[in-house]
């Protein structure tokens, strides 16, 4: 039985000068999650927001904060993102010396655990952990920036991952992130993704009609 499709808009494409209003608008527009891209200028060549900003957004909405940590080292920041109000904390295995330890640090904070695979990162990096995490985030662009072109080669990996999860009856969501638009969203779902992240498509298409864009991604 496939999990219902959820839409997780990435606020990386939002207007940072009014981030609070943008988060409230996303909730009103029917977003299921709020995807928060944290970048440290070290793991990826870009710098965005940290726990202090997330703390100010937390009281504005009850929507799930789907926090994507593109930072390394990552362990020493888990607690501050948990305290800031993250609900799902997703990290990259290349950002830690001990994936198991990072998973337990997130669980200790009572948060859901996600692991993210870059386009060239193999499923082998995570298949030993699928029984203890909540989400795998398949990157369909190189992490670091919004507005990049979708990389269809990750669909094969997505299908493989879906088979692995179904065969073992793991309770793991597959989230796909990067370059998702009205044309490729159905391919991502067919491959097994049940959570779609989108930044530029949601904020820019149809003159920025958030509700319309979220619904098209959910329905197509
Ligand atoms: C990229 C981020 C993505 C990005 C998605 O490193 O992880 O979440 O913001 O934005 P679009 O949908 O524009 O590719
Ligand atoms: Zn992301």
mmCIF file of C-alpha atoms and ligand atoms in Angstrom:
data_model
loop_
_atom_site.group_PDB
_atom_site.id
_atom_site.type_symbol
_atom_site.label_atom_id
_atom_site.label_comp_id
_atom_site.label_asym_id
_atom_site.label_seq_id
_atom_site.Cartn_x
_atom_site.Cartn_y
_atom_site.Cartn_z
ATOM 1 C CA UNK A 1 0.000 0.000 0.000
ATOM 2 C CA UNK A 2 1.568 3.290 -1.101
ATOM 3 C CA UNK A 3 1.759 6.189 1.346
ATOM 4 C CA UNK A 4 -0.323 9.272 0.395
ATOM 5 C CA UNK A 5 1.589 11.896 -1.629
ATOM 6 C CA UNK A 6 2.829 14.800 0.509
ATOM 7 C CA UNK A 7 4.179 18.135 -0.729
ATOM 8 C CA UNK A 8 7.064 19.756 1.135
ATOM 9 C CA UNK A 9 7.759 23.238 -0.284
ATOM 10 C CA UNK A 10 11.383 24.366 0.099
ATOM 11 C CA UNK A 11 11.625 27.833 1.623
ATOM 12 C CA UNK A 12 15.026 28.251 -0.037
ATOM 13 C CA UNK A 13 13.013 29.730 -2.939
ATOM 14 C CA UNK A 14 10.932 31.951 -0.639
ATOM 15 C CA UNK A 15 11.408 35.677 -0.100
ATOM 16 C CA UNK A 16 13.807 35.697 2.856
ATOM 17 C CA UNK A 17 12.885 39.298 3.688
ATOM 18 C CA UNK A 18 9.454 38.015 4.798
ATOM 19 C CA UNK A 19 10.088 34.372 5.664
ATOM 20 C CA UNK A 20 7.459 34.272 8.411
ATOM 21 C CA UNK A 21 4.695 35.432 6.095
ATOM 22 C CA UNK A 22 5.872 32.961 3.438
ATOM 23 C CA UNK A 23 5.625 30.039 5.896
ATOM 24 C CA UNK A 24 2.110 31.111 6.921
ATOM 25 C CA UNK A 25 1.131 31.392 3.222
ATOM 26 C CA UNK A 26 2.464 27.883 2.558
ATOM 27 C CA UNK A 27 0.351 26.476 5.384
ATOM 28 C CA UNK A 28 -2.732 28.289 4.015
ATOM 29 C CA UNK A 29 -1.898 27.002 0.503
ATOM 30 C CA UNK A 30 -2.080 23.379 1.677
ATOM 31 C CA UNK A 31 1.572 22.415 2.170
ATOM 32 C CA UNK A 32 1.979 19.166 4.110
ATOM 33 C CA UNK A 33 5.513 19.897 5.329
ATOM 34 C CA UNK A 34 7.829 22.908 5.297
ATOM 35 C CA UNK A 35 11.209 21.945 3.810
ATOM 36 C CA UNK A 36 13.989 23.961 5.420
ATOM 37 C CA UNK A 37 17.358 23.812 3.649
ATOM 38 C CA UNK A 38 20.253 24.415 6.034
ATOM 39 C CA UNK A 39 23.601 24.991 4.324
ATOM 40 C CA UNK A 40 26.942 25.766 5.976
ATOM 41 C CA UNK A 41 29.153 26.837 3.060
ATOM 42 C CA UNK A 42 31.359 23.837 3.869
ATOM 43 C CA UNK A 43 29.404 20.674 3.031
ATOM 44 C CA UNK A 44 27.850 22.619 0.123
ATOM 45 C CA UNK A 45 29.079 25.850 -1.518
ATOM 46 C CA UNK A 46 26.197 27.944 -0.156
ATOM 47 C CA UNK A 47 25.143 29.393 3.187
ATOM 48 C CA UNK A 48 21.519 29.762 4.324
ATOM 49 C CA UNK A 49 19.829 29.742 7.725
ATOM 50 C CA UNK A 50 20.478 28.209 11.145
ATOM 51 C CA UNK A 51 18.560 27.183 14.272
ATOM 52 C CA UNK A 52 17.932 30.775 15.429
ATOM 53 C CA UNK A 53 15.876 31.501 12.301
ATOM 54 C CA UNK A 54 13.963 28.219 12.603
ATOM 55 C CA UNK A 55 13.183 29.131 16.233
ATOM 56 C CA UNK A 56 11.422 32.317 15.028
ATOM 57 C CA UNK A 57 9.393 30.386 12.433
ATOM 58 C CA UNK A 58 8.286 27.599 14.785
ATOM 59 C CA UNK A 59 5.448 29.461 16.583
ATOM 60 C CA UNK A 60 3.909 30.558 13.248
ATOM 61 C CA UNK A 61 2.669 27.131 12.156
ATOM 62 C CA UNK A 62 2.059 23.575 13.348
ATOM 63 C CA UNK A 63 3.169 22.167 10.009
ATOM 64 C CA UNK A 64 5.976 19.597 10.117
ATOM 65 C CA UNK A 65 9.422 21.218 9.783
ATOM 66 C CA UNK A 66 11.291 18.944 7.391
ATOM 67 C CA UNK A 67 14.857 20.111 8.072
ATOM 68 C CA UNK A 68 17.469 19.165 5.478
ATOM 69 C CA UNK A 69 20.935 19.558 6.990
ATOM 70 C CA UNK A 70 23.574 20.104 4.323
ATOM 71 C CA UNK A 71 26.215 20.691 6.970
ATOM 72 C CA UNK A 72 29.305 18.882 8.226
ATOM 73 C CA UNK A 73 30.195 18.012 10.880
ATOM 74 C CA UNK A 74 26.554 17.492 11.791
ATOM 75 C CA UNK A 75 26.436 15.777 15.236
ATOM 76 C CA UNK A 76 27.184 18.880 17.266
ATOM 77 C CA UNK A 77 24.194 20.722 15.729
ATOM 78 C CA UNK A 78 21.488 18.054 16.159
ATOM 79 C CA UNK A 79 20.379 19.295 19.580
ATOM 80 C CA UNK A 80 20.090 22.947 18.529
ATOM 81 C CA UNK A 81 17.982 22.093 15.474
ATOM 82 C CA UNK A 82 15.799 19.830 17.608
ATOM 83 C CA UNK A 83 15.355 22.594 20.198
ATOM 84 C CA UNK A 84 14.618 25.113 17.432
ATOM 85 C CA UNK A 85 11.578 23.070 16.406
ATOM 86 C CA UNK A 86 12.669 20.635 13.686
ATOM 87 C CA UNK A 87 10.333 17.619 13.404
ATOM 88 C CA UNK A 88 12.303 15.605 10.845
ATOM 89 C CA UNK A 89 16.092 15.991 10.852
ATOM 90 C CA UNK A 90 17.727 14.760 7.661
ATOM 91 C CA UNK A 91 21.503 14.488 7.281
ATOM 92 C CA UNK A 92 23.950 13.293 4.639
ATOM 93 C CA UNK A 93 25.987 10.151 5.525
ATOM 94 C CA UNK A 94 29.091 11.820 4.096
ATOM 95 C CA UNK A 95 28.706 14.511 6.796
ATOM 96 C CA UNK A 96 29.307 12.171 9.730
ATOM 97 C CA UNK A 97 31.986 9.686 10.787
ATOM 98 C CA UNK A 98 29.349 7.404 12.357
ATOM 99 C CA UNK A 99 25.875 7.221 10.755
ATOM 100 C CA UNK A 100 24.565 5.057 13.575
ATOM 101 C CA UNK A 101 25.622 7.610 16.180
ATOM 102 C CA UNK A 102 24.006 10.481 14.266
ATOM 103 C CA UNK A 103 20.765 8.495 13.980
ATOM 104 C CA UNK A 104 20.747 7.875 17.738
ATOM 105 C CA UNK A 105 21.486 11.542 18.495
ATOM 106 C CA UNK A 106 18.388 12.551 16.483
ATOM 107 C CA UNK A 107 16.247 9.852 18.088
ATOM 108 C CA UNK A 108 17.433 10.931 21.550
ATOM 109 C CA UNK A 109 15.833 14.321 20.805
ATOM 110 C CA UNK A 110 12.560 12.574 19.932
ATOM 111 C CA UNK A 111 12.723 13.628 16.296
ATOM 112 C CA UNK A 112 12.188 11.650 13.078
ATOM 113 C CA UNK A 113 15.333 10.621 11.223
ATOM 114 C CA UNK A 114 16.028 11.213 7.533
ATOM 115 C CA UNK A 115 19.110 10.307 5.530
ATOM 116 C CA UNK A 116 19.801 12.082 2.244
ATOM 117 C CA UNK A 117 21.586 10.607 -0.785
ATOM 118 C CA UNK A 118 23.246 12.955 -3.264
ATOM 119 C CA UNK A 119 22.773 11.997 -6.950
ATOM 120 C CA UNK A 120 26.025 9.978 -6.995
ATOM 121 C CA UNK A 121 25.674 8.521 -3.485
ATOM 122 C CA UNK A 122 24.824 4.811 -3.479
ATOM 123 C CA UNK A 123 22.044 3.048 -1.547
ATOM 124 C CA UNK A 124 24.801 0.884 0.016
ATOM 125 C CA UNK A 125 25.572 3.863 2.261
ATOM 126 C CA UNK A 126 22.234 3.448 4.019
ATOM 127 C CA UNK A 127 20.785 -0.020 3.465
ATOM 128 C CA UNK A 128 21.921 -1.179 6.908
ATOM 129 C CA UNK A 129 19.915 1.626 8.518
ATOM 130 C CA UNK A 130 16.596 1.356 6.700
ATOM 131 C CA UNK A 131 15.056 -0.520 9.619
ATOM 132 C CA UNK A 132 15.734 2.359 12.027
ATOM 133 C CA UNK A 133 15.012 5.563 10.078
ATOM 134 C CA UNK A 134 11.824 7.298 8.983
ATOM 135 C CA UNK A 135 12.749 8.862 5.625
ATOM 136 C CA UNK A 136 15.233 8.698 2.767
ATOM 137 C CA UNK A 137 15.728 11.948 0.863
ATOM 138 C CA UNK A 138 16.789 11.274 -2.720
ATOM 139 C CA UNK A 139 18.528 14.364 -4.125
ATOM 140 C CA UNK A 140 17.690 14.878 -7.802
ATOM 141 C CA UNK A 141 20.131 17.791 -8.043
ATOM 142 C CA UNK A 142 23.590 18.384 -6.560
ATOM 143 C CA UNK A 143 22.842 19.918 -3.133
ATOM 144 C CA UNK A 144 23.488 23.617 -2.666
ATOM 145 C CA UNK A 145 21.061 25.622 -4.767
ATOM 146 C CA UNK A 146 17.414 25.864 -5.827
ATOM 147 C CA UNK A 147 16.327 26.219 -9.446
ATOM 148 C CA UNK A 148 18.587 23.482 -10.853
ATOM 149 C CA UNK A 149 17.600 20.932 -13.532
ATOM 150 C CA UNK A 150 16.115 17.583 -12.436
ATOM 151 C CA UNK A 151 18.547 14.641 -12.876
ATOM 152 C CA UNK A 152 16.393 11.727 -14.176
ATOM 153 C CA UNK A 153 19.182 9.207 -13.549
ATOM 154 C CA UNK A 154 18.204 9.181 -9.849
ATOM 155 C CA UNK A 155 14.841 7.545 -10.718
ATOM 156 C CA UNK A 156 16.579 4.155 -11.068
ATOM 157 C CA UNK A 157 17.994 4.455 -7.542
ATOM 158 C CA UNK A 158 14.564 5.556 -6.295
ATOM 159 C CA UNK A 159 12.942 2.433 -7.777
ATOM 160 C CA UNK A 160 15.626 0.210 -6.237
ATOM 161 C CA UNK A 161 15.144 1.831 -2.848
ATOM 162 C CA UNK A 162 11.360 1.418 -3.073
ATOM 163 C CA UNK A 163 11.792 -2.295 -3.826
ATOM 164 C CA UNK A 164 14.146 -2.689 -0.851
ATOM 165 C CA UNK A 165 11.717 -0.921 1.482
ATOM 166 C CA UNK A 166 8.663 -2.872 0.250
ATOM 167 C CA UNK A 167 10.452 -6.267 0.305
ATOM 168 C CA UNK A 168 11.489 -5.753 3.935
ATOM 169 C CA UNK A 169 8.289 -3.993 4.918
ATOM 170 C CA UNK A 170 10.255 -1.048 6.315
ATOM 171 C CA UNK A 171 8.238 2.003 7.386
ATOM 172 C CA UNK A 172 10.304 4.533 5.453
ATOM 173 C CA UNK A 173 9.062 7.460 3.354
ATOM 174 C CA UNK A 174 10.901 8.332 0.140
ATOM 175 C CA UNK A 175 11.259 12.065 -0.380
ATOM 176 C CA UNK A 176 12.686 13.444 -3.645
ATOM 177 C CA UNK A 177 14.294 16.841 -3.747
ATOM 178 C CA UNK A 178 15.588 19.014 -6.549
ATOM 179 C CA UNK A 179 14.228 20.292 -9.855
ATOM 180 C CA UNK A 180 10.767 18.784 -9.286
ATOM 181 C CA UNK A 181 8.231 20.341 -11.686
ATOM 182 C CA UNK A 182 4.812 19.688 -13.256
ATOM 183 C CA UNK A 183 6.352 17.448 -15.961
ATOM 184 C CA UNK A 184 8.606 15.182 -13.867
ATOM 185 C CA UNK A 185 6.576 14.912 -10.633
ATOM 186 C CA UNK A 186 4.632 11.892 -11.975
ATOM 187 C CA UNK A 187 7.925 10.126 -12.830
ATOM 188 C CA UNK A 188 9.115 10.685 -9.266
ATOM 189 C CA UNK A 189 5.892 9.208 -7.855
ATOM 190 C CA UNK A 190 5.970 6.236 -10.235
ATOM 191 C CA UNK A 191 9.548 5.553 -9.105
ATOM 192 C CA UNK A 192 8.311 5.356 -5.499
ATOM 193 C CA UNK A 193 8.637 8.822 -3.962
ATOM 194 C CA UNK A 194 5.709 9.753 -1.714
ATOM 195 C CA UNK A 195 6.999 13.155 -0.576
ATOM 196 C CA UNK A 196 7.918 15.770 -3.171
ATOM 197 C CA UNK A 197 10.107 18.742 -2.281
ATOM 198 C CA UNK A 198 9.802 21.738 -4.535
ATOM 199 C CA UNK A 199 11.096 25.280 -4.286
ATOM 200 C CA UNK A 200 11.198 27.138 -7.588
ATOM 201 C CA UNK A 201 8.186 25.396 -9.157
ATOM 202 C CA UNK A 202 5.936 26.192 -6.187
ATOM 203 C CA UNK A 203 7.123 29.776 -5.714
ATOM 204 C CA UNK A 204 7.533 30.784 -9.349
ATOM 205 C CA UNK A 205 4.969 29.003 -11.568
ATOM 206 C CA UNK A 206 1.459 30.453 -12.226
ATOM 207 C CA UNK A 207 2.613 33.862 -10.941
ATOM 208 C CA UNK A 208 3.450 32.317 -7.580
ATOM 209 C CA UNK A 209 -0.022 30.824 -6.947
ATOM 210 C CA UNK A 210 1.148 28.566 -4.102
ATOM 211 C CA UNK A 211 -2.127 26.671 -3.670
ATOM 212 C CA UNK A 212 -2.472 25.959 -7.408
ATOM 213 C CA UNK A 213 1.160 24.835 -7.734
ATOM 214 C CA UNK A 214 0.993 22.557 -4.682
ATOM 215 C CA UNK A 215 -2.217 20.980 -5.990
ATOM 216 C CA UNK A 216 -0.784 20.392 -9.484
ATOM 217 C CA UNK A 217 2.278 18.655 -8.002
ATOM 218 C CA UNK A 218 0.043 16.553 -5.735
ATOM 219 C CA UNK A 219 -2.385 15.565 -8.495
ATOM 220 C CA UNK A 220 -0.212 15.174 -11.636
HETATM 221 C C1 LIG B 1 19.030 21.945 -2.793
HETATM 222 C C2 LIG B 1 17.908 21.812 -1.770
HETATM 223 C C3 LIG B 1 16.549 21.657 -2.411
HETATM 224 C C4 LIG B 1 16.162 22.862 -3.286
HETATM 225 C C5 LIG B 1 14.910 22.526 -4.065
HETATM 226 O O1 LIG B 1 20.270 21.725 -2.164
HETATM 227 O O2 LIG B 1 18.125 20.706 -0.932
HETATM 228 O O3 LIG B 1 15.578 21.455 -1.378
HETATM 229 O O4 LIG B 1 15.920 23.973 -2.460
HETATM 230 O O5 LIG B 1 14.627 23.646 -4.890
HETATM 231 P P1 LIG B 1 14.136 23.419 -6.387
HETATM 232 O O6 LIG B 1 12.775 22.743 -6.265
HETATM 233 O O7 LIG B 1 14.040 24.798 -6.954
HETATM 234 O O8 LIG B 1 15.138 22.544 -7.064
HETATM 235 ZN ZN1 LIG B 2 16.491 20.216 0.397
#
